[in-house]
mmCIF file of C-alpha atoms in Angstrom:
data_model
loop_
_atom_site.group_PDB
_atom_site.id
_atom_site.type_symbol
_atom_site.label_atom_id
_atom_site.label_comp_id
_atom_site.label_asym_id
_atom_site.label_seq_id
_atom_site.Cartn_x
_atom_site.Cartn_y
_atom_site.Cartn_z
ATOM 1 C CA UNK A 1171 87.958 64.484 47.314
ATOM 2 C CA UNK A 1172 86.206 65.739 43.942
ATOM 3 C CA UNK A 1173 82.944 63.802 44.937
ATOM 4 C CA UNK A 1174 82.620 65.846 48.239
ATOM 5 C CA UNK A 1175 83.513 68.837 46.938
ATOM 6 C CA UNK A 1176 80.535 68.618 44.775
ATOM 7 C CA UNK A 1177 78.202 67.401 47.345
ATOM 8 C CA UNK A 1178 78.740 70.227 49.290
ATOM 9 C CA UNK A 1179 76.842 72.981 47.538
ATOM 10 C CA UNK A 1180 74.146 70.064 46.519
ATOM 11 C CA UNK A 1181 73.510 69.314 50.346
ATOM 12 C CA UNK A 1182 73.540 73.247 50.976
ATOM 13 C CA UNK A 1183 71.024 74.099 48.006
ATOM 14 C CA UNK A 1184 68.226 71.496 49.997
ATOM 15 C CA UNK A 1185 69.054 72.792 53.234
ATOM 16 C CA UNK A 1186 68.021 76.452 52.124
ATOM 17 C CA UNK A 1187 64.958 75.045 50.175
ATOM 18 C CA UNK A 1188 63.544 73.457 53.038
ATOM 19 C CA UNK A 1189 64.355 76.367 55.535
ATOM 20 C CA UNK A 1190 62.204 78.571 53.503
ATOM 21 C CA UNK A 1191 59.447 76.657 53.252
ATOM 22 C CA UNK A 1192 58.653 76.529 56.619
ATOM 23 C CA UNK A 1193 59.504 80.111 57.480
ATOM 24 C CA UNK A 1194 57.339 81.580 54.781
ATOM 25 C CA UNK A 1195 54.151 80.492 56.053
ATOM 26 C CA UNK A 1196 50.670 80.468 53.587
ATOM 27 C CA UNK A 1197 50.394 83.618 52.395
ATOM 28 C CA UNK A 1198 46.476 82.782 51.872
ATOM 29 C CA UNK A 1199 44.866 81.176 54.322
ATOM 30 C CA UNK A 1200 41.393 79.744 53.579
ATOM 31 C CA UNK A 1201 39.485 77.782 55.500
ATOM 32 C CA UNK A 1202 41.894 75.397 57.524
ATOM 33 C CA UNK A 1203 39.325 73.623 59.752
ATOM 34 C CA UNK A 1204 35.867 73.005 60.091
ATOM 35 C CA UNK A 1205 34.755 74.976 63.295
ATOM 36 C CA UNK A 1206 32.955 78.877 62.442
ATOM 37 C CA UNK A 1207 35.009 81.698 63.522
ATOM 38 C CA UNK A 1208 33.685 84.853 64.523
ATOM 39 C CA UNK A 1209 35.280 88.089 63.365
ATOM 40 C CA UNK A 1210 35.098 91.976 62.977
ATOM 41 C CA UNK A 1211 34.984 92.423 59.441
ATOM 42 C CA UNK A 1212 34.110 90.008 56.684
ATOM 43 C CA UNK A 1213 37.341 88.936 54.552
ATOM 44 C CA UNK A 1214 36.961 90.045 50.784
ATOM 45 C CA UNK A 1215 37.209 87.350 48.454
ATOM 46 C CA UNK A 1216 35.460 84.909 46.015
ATOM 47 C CA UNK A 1217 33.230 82.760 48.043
ATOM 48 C CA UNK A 1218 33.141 79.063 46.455
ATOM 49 C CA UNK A 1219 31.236 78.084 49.129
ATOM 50 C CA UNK A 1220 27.690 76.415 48.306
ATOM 51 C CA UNK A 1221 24.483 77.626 49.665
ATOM 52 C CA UNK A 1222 24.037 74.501 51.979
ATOM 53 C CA UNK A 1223 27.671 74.392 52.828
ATOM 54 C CA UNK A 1224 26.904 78.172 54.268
ATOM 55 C CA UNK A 1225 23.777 77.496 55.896
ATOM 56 C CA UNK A 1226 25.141 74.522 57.811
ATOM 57 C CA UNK A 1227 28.600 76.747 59.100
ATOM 58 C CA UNK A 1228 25.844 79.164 59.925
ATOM 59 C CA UNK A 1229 24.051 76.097 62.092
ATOM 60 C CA UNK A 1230 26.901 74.803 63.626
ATOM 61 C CA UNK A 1231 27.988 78.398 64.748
ATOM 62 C CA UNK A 1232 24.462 78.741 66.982
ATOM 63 C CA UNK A 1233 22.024 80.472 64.576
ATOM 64 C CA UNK A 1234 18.844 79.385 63.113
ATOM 65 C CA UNK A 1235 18.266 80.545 59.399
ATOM 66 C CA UNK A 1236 15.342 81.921 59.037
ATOM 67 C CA UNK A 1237 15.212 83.021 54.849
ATOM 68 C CA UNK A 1238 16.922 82.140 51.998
ATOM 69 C CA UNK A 1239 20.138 83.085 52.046
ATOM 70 C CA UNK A 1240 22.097 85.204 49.182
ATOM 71 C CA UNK A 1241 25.411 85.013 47.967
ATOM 72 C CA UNK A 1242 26.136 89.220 47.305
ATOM 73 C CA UNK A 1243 29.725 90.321 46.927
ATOM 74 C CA UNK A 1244 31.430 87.368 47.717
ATOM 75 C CA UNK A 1245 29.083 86.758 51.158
ATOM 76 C CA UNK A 1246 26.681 84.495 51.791
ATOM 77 C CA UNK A 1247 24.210 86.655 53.663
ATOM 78 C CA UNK A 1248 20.792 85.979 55.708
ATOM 79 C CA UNK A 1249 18.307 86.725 58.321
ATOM 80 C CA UNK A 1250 18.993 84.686 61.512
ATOM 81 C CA UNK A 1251 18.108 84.538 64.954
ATOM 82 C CA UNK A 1252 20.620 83.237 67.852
ATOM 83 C CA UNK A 1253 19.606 83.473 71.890
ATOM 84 C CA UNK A 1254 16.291 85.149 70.941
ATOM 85 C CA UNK A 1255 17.999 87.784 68.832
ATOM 86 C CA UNK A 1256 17.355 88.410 65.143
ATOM 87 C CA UNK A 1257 20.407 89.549 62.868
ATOM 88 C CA UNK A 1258 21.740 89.591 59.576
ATOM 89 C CA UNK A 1259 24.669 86.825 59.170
ATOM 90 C CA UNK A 1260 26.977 87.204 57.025
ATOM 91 C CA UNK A 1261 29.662 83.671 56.326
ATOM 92 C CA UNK A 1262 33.482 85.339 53.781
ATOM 93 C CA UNK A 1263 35.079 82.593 51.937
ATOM 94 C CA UNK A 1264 37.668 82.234 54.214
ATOM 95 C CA UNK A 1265 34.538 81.029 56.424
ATOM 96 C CA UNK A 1266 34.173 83.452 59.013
ATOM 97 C CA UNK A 1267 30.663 84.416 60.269
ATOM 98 C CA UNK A 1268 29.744 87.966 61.018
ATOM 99 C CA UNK A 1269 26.702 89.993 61.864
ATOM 100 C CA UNK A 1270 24.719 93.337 61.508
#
C-alpha cells in the first residue's frame, strides 16, 4: 500500500511535465524549414546567416541578385530584380524576405 502511495505523486509530477511542454509552444521561432517566406516587416534579430546562405533563399524565392549584398542591422540587404521589376530585398534571421 506504501509503494503506491508513493507512486502516485511520482506518476503525477511526469504527467504535468509533459503537459507543459507541449502547450507552451517555442517561444522563438527561427527558421523551421527551408522554403522563403514573404512578410510585412522584417523580424529584428541577429542574423547568423552567411552571405551565400542569403543569396541562395533570395534565389529560391524568385529574384535574381544583381550586387553584392550587405549584412546592415541584422539584414542581409540587396538590389534585385523579380518579373522585370527591380527592388531592394531584404532576407531577417528568422529568414523571411522582404522588399522596398
Amino acid at each position: 500500500m506504501l509503494r503506491y502511495l508513493m507512486a502516485i505523486p511520482a506518476l503525477a509530477l511526469l504527467g504535468v511535465g509533459a503537459s507543459a511542454q507541449t502547450q507552451a509552444g517555442s517561444h522563438n521561432p527561427v527558421v523551421k524549414n527551408g522554403a522563403p517566406h514573404q512578410v510585412a516587416a522584417p523580424a529584428k534579430g541577429a542574423n547568423s546567416f552567411t552571405e551565400d546562405q542569403a543569396r541562395g533563399r533570395f534565389t529560391k524565392a524568385g529574384y535574381t541578385v544583381a550586387s553584392k549584398l550587405t549584412k546592415q542591422d541584422g539584414l542581409w540587404q540587396g538590389a534585385a530584380t523579380k518579373g522585370g521589376k527591380r527592388m531592394t530585398v531584404m532576407l531577417d534571421y528568422k529568414g523571411n524576405i522582404t522588399t522596398r
